[in-house]
PDB file of C-alpha atoms in Angstrom:
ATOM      1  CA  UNK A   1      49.426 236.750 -89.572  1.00 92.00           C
ATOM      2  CA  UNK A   2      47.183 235.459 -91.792  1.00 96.00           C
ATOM      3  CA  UNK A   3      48.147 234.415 -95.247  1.00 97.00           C
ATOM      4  CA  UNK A   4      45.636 234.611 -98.226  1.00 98.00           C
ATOM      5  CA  UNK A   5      46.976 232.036-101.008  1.00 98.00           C
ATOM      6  CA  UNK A   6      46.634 232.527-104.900  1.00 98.00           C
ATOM      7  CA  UNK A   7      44.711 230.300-106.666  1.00 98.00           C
ATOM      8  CA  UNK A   8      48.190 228.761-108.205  1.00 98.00           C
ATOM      9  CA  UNK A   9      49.303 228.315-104.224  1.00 98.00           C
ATOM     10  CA  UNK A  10      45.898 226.352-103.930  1.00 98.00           C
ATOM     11  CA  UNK A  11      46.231 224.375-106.819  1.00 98.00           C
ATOM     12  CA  UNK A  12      49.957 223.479-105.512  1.00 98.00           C
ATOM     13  CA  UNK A  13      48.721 222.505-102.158  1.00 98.00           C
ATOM     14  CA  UNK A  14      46.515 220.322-103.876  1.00 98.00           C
ATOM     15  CA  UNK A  15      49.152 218.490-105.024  1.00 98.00           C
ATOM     16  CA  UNK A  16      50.379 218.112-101.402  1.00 98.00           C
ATOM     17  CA  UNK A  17      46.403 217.011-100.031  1.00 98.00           C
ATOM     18  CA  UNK A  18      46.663 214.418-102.637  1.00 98.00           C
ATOM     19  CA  UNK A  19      49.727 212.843-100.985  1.00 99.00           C
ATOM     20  CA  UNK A  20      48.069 212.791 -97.365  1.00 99.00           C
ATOM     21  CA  UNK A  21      45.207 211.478 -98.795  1.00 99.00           C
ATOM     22  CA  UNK A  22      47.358 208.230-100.557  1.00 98.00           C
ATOM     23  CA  UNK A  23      48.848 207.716 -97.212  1.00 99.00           C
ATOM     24  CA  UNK A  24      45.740 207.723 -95.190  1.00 99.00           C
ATOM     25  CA  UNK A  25      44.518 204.865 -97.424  1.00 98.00           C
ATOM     26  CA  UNK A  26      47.941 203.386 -97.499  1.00 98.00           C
ATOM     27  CA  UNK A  27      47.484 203.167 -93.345  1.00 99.00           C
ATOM     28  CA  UNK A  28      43.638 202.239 -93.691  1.00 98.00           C
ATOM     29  CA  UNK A  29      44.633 199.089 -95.947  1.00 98.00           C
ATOM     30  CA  UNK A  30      47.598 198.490 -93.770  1.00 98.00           C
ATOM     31  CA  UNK A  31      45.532 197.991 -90.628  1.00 98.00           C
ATOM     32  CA  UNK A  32      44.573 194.659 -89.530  1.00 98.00           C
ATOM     33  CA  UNK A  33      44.663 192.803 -85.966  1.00 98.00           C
ATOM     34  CA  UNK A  34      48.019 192.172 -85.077  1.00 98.00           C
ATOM     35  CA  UNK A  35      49.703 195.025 -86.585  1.00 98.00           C
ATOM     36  CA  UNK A  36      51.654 197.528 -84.766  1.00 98.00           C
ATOM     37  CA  UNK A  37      51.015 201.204 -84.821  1.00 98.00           C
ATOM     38  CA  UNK A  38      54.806 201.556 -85.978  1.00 98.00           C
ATOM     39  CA  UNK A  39      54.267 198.852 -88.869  1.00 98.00           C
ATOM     40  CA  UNK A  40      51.317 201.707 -90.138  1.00 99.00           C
ATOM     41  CA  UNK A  41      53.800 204.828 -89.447  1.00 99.00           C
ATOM     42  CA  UNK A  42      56.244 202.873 -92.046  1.00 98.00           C
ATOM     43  CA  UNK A  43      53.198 202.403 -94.305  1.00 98.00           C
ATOM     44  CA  UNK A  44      52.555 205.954 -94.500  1.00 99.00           C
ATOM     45  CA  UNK A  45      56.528 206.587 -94.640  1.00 98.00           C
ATOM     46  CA  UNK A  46      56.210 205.079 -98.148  1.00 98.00           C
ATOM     47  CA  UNK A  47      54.254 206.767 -99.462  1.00 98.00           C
ATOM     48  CA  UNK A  48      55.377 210.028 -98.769  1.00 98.00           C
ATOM     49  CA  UNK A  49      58.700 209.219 -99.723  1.00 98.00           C
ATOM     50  CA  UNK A  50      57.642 207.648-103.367  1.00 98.00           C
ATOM     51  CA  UNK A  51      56.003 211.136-103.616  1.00 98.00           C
ATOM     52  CA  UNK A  52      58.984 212.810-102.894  1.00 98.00           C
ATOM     53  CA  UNK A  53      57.464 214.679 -99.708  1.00 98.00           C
ATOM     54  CA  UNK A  54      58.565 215.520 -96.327  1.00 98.00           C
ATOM     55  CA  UNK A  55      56.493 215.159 -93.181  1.00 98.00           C
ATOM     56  CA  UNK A  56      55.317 218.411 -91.050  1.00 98.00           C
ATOM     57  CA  UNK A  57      54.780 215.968 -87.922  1.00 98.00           C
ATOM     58  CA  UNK A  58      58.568 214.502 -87.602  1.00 98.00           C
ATOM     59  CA  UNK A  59      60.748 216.568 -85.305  1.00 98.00           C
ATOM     60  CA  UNK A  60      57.498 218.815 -84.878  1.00 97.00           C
ATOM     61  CA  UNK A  61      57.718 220.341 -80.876  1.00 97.00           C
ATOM     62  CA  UNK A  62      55.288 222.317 -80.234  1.00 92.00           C
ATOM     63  CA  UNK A  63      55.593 224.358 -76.568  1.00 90.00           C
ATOM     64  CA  UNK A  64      53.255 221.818 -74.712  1.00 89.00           C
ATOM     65  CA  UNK A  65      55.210 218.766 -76.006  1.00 93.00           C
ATOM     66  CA  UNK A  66      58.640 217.666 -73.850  1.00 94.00           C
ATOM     67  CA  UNK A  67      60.318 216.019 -77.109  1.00 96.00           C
ATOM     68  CA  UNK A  68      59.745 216.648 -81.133  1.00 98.00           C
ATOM     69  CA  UNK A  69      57.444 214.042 -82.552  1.00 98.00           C
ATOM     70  CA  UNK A  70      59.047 211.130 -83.655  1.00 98.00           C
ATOM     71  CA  UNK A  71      56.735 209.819 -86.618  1.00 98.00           C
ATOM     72  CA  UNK A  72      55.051 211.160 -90.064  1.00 98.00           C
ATOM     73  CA  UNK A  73      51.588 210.381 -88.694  1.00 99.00           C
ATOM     74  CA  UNK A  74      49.723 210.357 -85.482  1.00 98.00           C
ATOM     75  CA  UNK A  75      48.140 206.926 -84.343  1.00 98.00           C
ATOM     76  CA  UNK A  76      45.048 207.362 -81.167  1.00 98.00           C
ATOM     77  CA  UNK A  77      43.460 204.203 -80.257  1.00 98.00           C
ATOM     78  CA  UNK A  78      40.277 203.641 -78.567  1.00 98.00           C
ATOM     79  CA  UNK A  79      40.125 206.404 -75.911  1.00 98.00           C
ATOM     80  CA  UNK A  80      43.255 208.495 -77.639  1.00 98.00           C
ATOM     81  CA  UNK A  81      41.609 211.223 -78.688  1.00 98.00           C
ATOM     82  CA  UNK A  82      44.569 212.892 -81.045  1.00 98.00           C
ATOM     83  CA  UNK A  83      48.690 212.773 -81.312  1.00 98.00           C
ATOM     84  CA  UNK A  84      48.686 209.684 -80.579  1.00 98.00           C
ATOM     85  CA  UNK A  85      52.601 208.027 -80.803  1.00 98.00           C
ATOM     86  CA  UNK A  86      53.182 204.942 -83.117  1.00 98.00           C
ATOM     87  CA  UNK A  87      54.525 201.978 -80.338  1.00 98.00           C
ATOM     88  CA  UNK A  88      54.997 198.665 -80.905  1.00 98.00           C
ATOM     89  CA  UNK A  89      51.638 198.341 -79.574  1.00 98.00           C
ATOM     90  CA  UNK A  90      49.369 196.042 -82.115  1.00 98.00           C
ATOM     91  CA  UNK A  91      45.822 196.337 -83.245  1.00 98.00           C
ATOM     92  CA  UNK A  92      43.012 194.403 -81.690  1.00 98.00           C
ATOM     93  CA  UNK A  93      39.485 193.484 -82.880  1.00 98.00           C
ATOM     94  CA  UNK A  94      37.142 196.063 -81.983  1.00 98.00           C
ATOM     95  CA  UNK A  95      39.848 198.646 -82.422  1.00 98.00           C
ATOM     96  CA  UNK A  96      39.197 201.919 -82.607  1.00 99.00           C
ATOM     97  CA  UNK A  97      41.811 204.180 -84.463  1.00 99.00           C
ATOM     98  CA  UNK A  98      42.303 208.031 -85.789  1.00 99.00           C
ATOM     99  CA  UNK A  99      45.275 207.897 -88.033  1.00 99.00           C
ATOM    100  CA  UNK A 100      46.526 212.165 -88.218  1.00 98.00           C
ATOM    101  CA  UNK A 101      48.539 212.762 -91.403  1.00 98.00           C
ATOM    102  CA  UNK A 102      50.750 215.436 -93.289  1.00 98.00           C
ATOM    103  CA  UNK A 103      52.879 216.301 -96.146  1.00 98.00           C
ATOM    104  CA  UNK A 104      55.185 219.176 -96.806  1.00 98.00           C
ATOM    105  CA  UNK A 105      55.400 218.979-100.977  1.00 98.00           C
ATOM    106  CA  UNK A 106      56.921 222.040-102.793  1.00 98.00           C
ATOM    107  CA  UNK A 107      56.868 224.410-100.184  1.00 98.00           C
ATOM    108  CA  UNK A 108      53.170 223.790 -99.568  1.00 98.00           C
ATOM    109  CA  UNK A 109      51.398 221.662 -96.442  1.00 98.00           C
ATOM    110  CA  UNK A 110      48.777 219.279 -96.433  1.00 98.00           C
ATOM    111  CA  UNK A 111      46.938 218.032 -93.038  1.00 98.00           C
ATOM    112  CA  UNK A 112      43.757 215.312 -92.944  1.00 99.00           C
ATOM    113  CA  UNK A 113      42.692 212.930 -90.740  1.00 99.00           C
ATOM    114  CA  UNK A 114      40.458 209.418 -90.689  1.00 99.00           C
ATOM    115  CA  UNK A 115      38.824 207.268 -88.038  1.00 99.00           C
ATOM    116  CA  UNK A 116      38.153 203.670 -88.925  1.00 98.00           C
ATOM    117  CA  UNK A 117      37.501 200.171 -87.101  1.00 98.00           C
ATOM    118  CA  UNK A 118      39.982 197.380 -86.926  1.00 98.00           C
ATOM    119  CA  UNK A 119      37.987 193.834 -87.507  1.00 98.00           C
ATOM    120  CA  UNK A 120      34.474 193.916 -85.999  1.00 97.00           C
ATOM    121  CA  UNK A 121      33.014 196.664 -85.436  1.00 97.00           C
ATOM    122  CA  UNK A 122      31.152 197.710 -82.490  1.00 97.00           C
ATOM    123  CA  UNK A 123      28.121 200.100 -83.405  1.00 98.00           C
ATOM    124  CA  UNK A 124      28.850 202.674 -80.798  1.00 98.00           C
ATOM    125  CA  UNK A 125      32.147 203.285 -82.667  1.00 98.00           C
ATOM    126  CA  UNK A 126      30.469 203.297 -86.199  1.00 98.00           C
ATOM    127  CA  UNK A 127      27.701 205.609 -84.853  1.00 98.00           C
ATOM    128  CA  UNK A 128      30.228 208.143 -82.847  1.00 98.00           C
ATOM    129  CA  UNK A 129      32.548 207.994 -86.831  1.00 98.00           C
ATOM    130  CA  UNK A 130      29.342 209.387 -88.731  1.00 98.00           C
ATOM    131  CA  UNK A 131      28.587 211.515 -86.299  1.00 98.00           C
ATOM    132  CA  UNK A 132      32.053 212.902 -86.626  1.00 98.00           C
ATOM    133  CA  UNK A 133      32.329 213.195 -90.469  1.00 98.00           C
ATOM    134  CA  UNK A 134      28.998 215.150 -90.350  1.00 98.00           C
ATOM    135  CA  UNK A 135      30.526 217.738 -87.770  1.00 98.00           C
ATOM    136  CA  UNK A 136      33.175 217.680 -90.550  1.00 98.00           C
ATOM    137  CA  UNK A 137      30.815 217.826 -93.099  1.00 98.00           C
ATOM    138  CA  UNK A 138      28.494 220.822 -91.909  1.00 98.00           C
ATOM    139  CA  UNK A 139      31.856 222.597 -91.037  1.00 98.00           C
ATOM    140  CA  UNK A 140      33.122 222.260 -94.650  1.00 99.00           C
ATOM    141  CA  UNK A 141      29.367 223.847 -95.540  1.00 98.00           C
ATOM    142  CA  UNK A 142      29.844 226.586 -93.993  1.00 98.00           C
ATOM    143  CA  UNK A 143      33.297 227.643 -95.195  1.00 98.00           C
ATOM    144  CA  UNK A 144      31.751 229.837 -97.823  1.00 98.00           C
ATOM    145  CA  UNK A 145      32.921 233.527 -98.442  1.00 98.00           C
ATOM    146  CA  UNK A 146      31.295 235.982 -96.943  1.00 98.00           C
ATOM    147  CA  UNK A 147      30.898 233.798 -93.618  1.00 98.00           C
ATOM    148  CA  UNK A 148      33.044 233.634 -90.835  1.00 98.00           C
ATOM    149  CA  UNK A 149      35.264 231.528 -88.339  1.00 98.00           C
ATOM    150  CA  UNK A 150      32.566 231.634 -85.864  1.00 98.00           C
ATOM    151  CA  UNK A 151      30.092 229.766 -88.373  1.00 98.00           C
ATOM    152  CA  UNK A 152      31.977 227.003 -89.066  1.00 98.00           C
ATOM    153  CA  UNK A 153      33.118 226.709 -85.500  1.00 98.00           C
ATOM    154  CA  UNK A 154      29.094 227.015 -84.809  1.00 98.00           C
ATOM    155  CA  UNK A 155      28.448 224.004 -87.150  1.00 98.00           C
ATOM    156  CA  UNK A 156      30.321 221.530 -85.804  1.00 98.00           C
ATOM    157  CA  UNK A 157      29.558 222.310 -82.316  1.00 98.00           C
ATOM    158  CA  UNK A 158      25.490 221.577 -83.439  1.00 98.00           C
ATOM    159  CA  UNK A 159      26.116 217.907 -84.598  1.00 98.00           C
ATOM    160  CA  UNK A 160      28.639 217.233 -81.894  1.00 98.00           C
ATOM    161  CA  UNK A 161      25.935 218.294 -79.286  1.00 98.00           C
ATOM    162  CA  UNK A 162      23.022 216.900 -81.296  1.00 98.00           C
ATOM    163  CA  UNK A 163      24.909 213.611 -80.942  1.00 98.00           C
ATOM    164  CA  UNK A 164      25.432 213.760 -77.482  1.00 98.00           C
ATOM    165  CA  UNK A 165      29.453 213.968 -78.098  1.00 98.00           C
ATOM    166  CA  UNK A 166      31.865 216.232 -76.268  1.00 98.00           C
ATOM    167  CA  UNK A 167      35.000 217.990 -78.090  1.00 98.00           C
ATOM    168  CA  UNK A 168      38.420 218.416 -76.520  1.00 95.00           C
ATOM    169  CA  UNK A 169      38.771 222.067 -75.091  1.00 84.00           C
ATOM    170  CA  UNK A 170      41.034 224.261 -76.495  1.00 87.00           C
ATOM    171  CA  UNK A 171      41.928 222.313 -79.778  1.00 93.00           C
ATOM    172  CA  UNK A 172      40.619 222.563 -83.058  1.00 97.00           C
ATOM    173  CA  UNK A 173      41.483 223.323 -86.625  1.00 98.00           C
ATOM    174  CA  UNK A 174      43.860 226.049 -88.016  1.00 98.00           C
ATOM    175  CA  UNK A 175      45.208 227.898 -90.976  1.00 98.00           C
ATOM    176  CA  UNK A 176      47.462 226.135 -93.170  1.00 98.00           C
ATOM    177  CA  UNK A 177      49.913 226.725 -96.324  1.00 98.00           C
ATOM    178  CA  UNK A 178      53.474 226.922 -96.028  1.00 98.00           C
ATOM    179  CA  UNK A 179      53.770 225.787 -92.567  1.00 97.00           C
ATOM    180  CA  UNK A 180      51.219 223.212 -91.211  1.00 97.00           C
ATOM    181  CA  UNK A 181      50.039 225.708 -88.736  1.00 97.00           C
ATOM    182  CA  UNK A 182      48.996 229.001 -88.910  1.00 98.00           C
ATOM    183  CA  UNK A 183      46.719 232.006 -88.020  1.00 98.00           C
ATOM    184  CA  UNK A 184      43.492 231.909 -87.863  1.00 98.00           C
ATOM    185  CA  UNK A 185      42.723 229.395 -85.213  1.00 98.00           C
ATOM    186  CA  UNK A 186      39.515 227.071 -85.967  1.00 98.00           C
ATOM    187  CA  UNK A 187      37.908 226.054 -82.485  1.00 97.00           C
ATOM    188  CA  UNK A 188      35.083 223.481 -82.922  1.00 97.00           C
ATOM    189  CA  UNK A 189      32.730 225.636 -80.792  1.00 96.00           C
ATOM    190  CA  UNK A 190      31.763 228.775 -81.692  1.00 96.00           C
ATOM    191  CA  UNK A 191      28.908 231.671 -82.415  1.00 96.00           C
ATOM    192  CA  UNK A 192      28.112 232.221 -85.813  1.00 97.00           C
ATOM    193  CA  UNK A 193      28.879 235.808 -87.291  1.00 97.00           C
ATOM    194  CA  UNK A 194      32.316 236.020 -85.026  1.00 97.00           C
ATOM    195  CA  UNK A 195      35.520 235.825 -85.918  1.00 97.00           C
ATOM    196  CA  UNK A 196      38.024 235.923 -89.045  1.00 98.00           C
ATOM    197  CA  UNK A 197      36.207 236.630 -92.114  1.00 98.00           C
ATOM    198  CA  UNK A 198      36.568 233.951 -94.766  1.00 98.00           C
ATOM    199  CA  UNK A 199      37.526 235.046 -98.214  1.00 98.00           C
ATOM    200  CA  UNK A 200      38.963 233.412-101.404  1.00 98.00           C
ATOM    201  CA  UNK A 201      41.855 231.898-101.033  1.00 98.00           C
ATOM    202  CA  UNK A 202      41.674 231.406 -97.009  1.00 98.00           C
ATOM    203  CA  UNK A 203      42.779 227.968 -96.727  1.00 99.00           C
ATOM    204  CA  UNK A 204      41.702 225.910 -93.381  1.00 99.00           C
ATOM    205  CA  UNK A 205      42.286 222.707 -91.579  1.00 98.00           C
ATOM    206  CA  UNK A 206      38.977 221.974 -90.436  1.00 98.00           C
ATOM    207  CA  UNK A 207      39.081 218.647 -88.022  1.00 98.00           C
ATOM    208  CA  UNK A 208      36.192 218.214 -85.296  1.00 98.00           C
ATOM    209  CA  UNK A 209      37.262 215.173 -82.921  1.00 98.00           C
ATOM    210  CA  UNK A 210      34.318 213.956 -81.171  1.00 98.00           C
ATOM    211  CA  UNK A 211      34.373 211.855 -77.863  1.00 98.00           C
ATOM    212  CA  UNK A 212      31.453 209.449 -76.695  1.00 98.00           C
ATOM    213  CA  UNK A 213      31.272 209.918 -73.493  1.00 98.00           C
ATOM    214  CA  UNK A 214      29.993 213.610 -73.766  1.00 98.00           C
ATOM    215  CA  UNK A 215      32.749 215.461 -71.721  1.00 96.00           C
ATOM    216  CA  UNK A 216      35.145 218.240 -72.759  1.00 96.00           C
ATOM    217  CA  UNK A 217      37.559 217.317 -70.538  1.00 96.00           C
ATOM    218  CA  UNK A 218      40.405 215.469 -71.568  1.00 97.00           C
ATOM    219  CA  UNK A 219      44.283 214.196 -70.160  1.00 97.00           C
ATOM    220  CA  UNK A 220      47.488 214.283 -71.379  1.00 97.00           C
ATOM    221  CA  UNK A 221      49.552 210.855 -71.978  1.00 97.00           C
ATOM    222  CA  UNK A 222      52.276 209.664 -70.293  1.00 96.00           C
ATOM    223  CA  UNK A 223      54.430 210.133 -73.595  1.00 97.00           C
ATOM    224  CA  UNK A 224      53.531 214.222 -73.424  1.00 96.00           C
ATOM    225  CA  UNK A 225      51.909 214.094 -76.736  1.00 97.00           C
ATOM    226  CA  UNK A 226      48.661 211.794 -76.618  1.00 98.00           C
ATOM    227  CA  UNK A 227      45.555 213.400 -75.453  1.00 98.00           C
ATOM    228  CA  UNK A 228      42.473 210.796 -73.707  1.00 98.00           C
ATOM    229  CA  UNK A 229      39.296 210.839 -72.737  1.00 98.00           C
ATOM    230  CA  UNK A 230      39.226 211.448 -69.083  1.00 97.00           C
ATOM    231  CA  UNK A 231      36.377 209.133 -68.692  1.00 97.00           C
ATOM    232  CA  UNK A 232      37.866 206.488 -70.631  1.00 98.00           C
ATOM    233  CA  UNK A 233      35.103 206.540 -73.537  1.00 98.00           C
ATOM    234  CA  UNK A 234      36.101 206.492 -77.221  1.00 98.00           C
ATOM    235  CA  UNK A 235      37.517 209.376 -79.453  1.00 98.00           C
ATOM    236  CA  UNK A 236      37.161 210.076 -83.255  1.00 98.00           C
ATOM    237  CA  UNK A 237      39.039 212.451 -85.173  1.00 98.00           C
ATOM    238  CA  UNK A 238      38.192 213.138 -89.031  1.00 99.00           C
ATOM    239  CA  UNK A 239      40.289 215.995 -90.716  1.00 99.00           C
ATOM    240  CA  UNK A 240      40.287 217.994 -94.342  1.00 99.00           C
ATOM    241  CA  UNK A 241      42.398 220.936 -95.512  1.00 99.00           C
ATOM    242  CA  UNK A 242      39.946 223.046 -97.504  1.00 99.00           C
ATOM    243  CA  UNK A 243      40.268 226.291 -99.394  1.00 98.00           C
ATOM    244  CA  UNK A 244      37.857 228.558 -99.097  1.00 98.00           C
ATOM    245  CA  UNK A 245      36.989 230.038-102.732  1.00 98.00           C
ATOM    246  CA  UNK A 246      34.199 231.951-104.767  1.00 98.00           C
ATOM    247  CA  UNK A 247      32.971 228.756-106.240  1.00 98.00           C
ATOM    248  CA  UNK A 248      32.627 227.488-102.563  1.00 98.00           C
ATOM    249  CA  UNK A 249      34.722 224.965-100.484  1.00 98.00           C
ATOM    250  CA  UNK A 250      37.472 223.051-102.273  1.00 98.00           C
ATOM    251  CA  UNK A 251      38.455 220.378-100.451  1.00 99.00           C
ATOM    252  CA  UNK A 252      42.283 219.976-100.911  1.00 98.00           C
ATOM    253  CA  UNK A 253      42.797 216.174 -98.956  1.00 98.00           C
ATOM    254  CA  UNK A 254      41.105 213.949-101.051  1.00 98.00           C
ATOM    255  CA  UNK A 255      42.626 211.330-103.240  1.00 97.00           C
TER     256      UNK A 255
END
């Protein structure tokens, strides 16, 4: 079922983006060669409890995943495309990482996600991290009422294929409000004109996650959670919860 929000239920989950948003940066600044992935969950832990929020991703066990998530935020390196596991493993130069983040705040969920380099660069990854935050970007576009599913699906699926990237099968976006997950499903490939109808107060997590390499294809992790590349290229994942409204998108996950 699909839940339309009020604008006060917007406003409150507002409150809750702003929190994800904190501890994305929180992680970002954390980050640094020689830090481990668990070191940046604790960062993140921080900040969510200063803020007096809970986490949607501890104990969350979904039906494909053989134990409940044991962190607040997801960590994928390199060729980790999404829910990745903190470890004790420790960042490298040249790093690669999508850092997956929520908070539960009042009742009300927030969900966003960020893809960054750890020391230098290469220019593959910086080219394949725009290339993601425009699929992001046209998506958010075309969350306007009126529209539907299909066109922001559509929208992301034209830069990632413009760019030469492939998308994960089967995952994309999804509703969110109370719960971090809900109806309607957001796939990152779609035709325009087809599916749910967006209307005021719809509110989305829209999150395109773009591998290099070009396939669609992807593996599941020894750990049951972390999805790869099956051609061992690099992943990026960038993530807003917006809320579709008559003044256009309002993006909910930003500081």
């Amino acid at each position: 079922m699909v839940e339309i929000k009020t604008d006060a239920a917007m406003d409150a989950m507002r409150e809750a983006g702003r929190v994800v948003a904190h501890a994305l940066a929180a992680v970002q600044k954390a980050a640094g060669v020689g830090v481990s992935l668990q070191e940046l969950d604790e960062a993140a832990r921080e900040v969510l409890a200063e803020a007096g929020a809970g986490s949607p991703f501890l104990g969350y066990r979904p039906s494909f995943a053989p134990v409940p998530f044991p962190a607040v935020i997801c960590t994928s390196v390199n060729d980790a495309v999404s829910h990745g596991i903190p470890t004790s493993y420790r960042l490298r130069d040249g790093d690669l990482v999508s850092i997956d983040c929520g908070a539960q705040l009042d009742g009300w969920a927030g969900d966003a996600a960020i893809t960054f380099t750890v020391g230098t660069p290469r220019p593959k990854d910086l080219h394949l991290i725009d290339a993601t935050q425009q699929a992001l970007d046209a998506g958010i576009a075309a969350a306007q009422v009126g529209s539907r599913i299909g066109d922001i699906s559509h929208a992301i699926d034209t830069v990632a294929r413009k760019a030469g990237c492939g998308m994960p099968a089967d995952f994309g976006g999804h509703g969110i409000g109370r719960r971090m997950h809900e109806d309607p499903h957001v796939p990152n490939r779609g035709r325009p004109g087809r599916g749910f109808p967006l209307r005021h107060g719809l509110v989305l997590a829209i999150e395109p996650m773009l591998m290099a390499g070009g396939q669609n294809t992807y593996r599941t992790g020894t750990d049951g959670w972390t999805l790869h590349t099956t051609d061992g290229s690099r992943a990026a994942h960038i993530e807003h919860t917006v809320a579709i409204t008559d003044q256009g998108p309002r993006i909910l996950t930003l500081p």
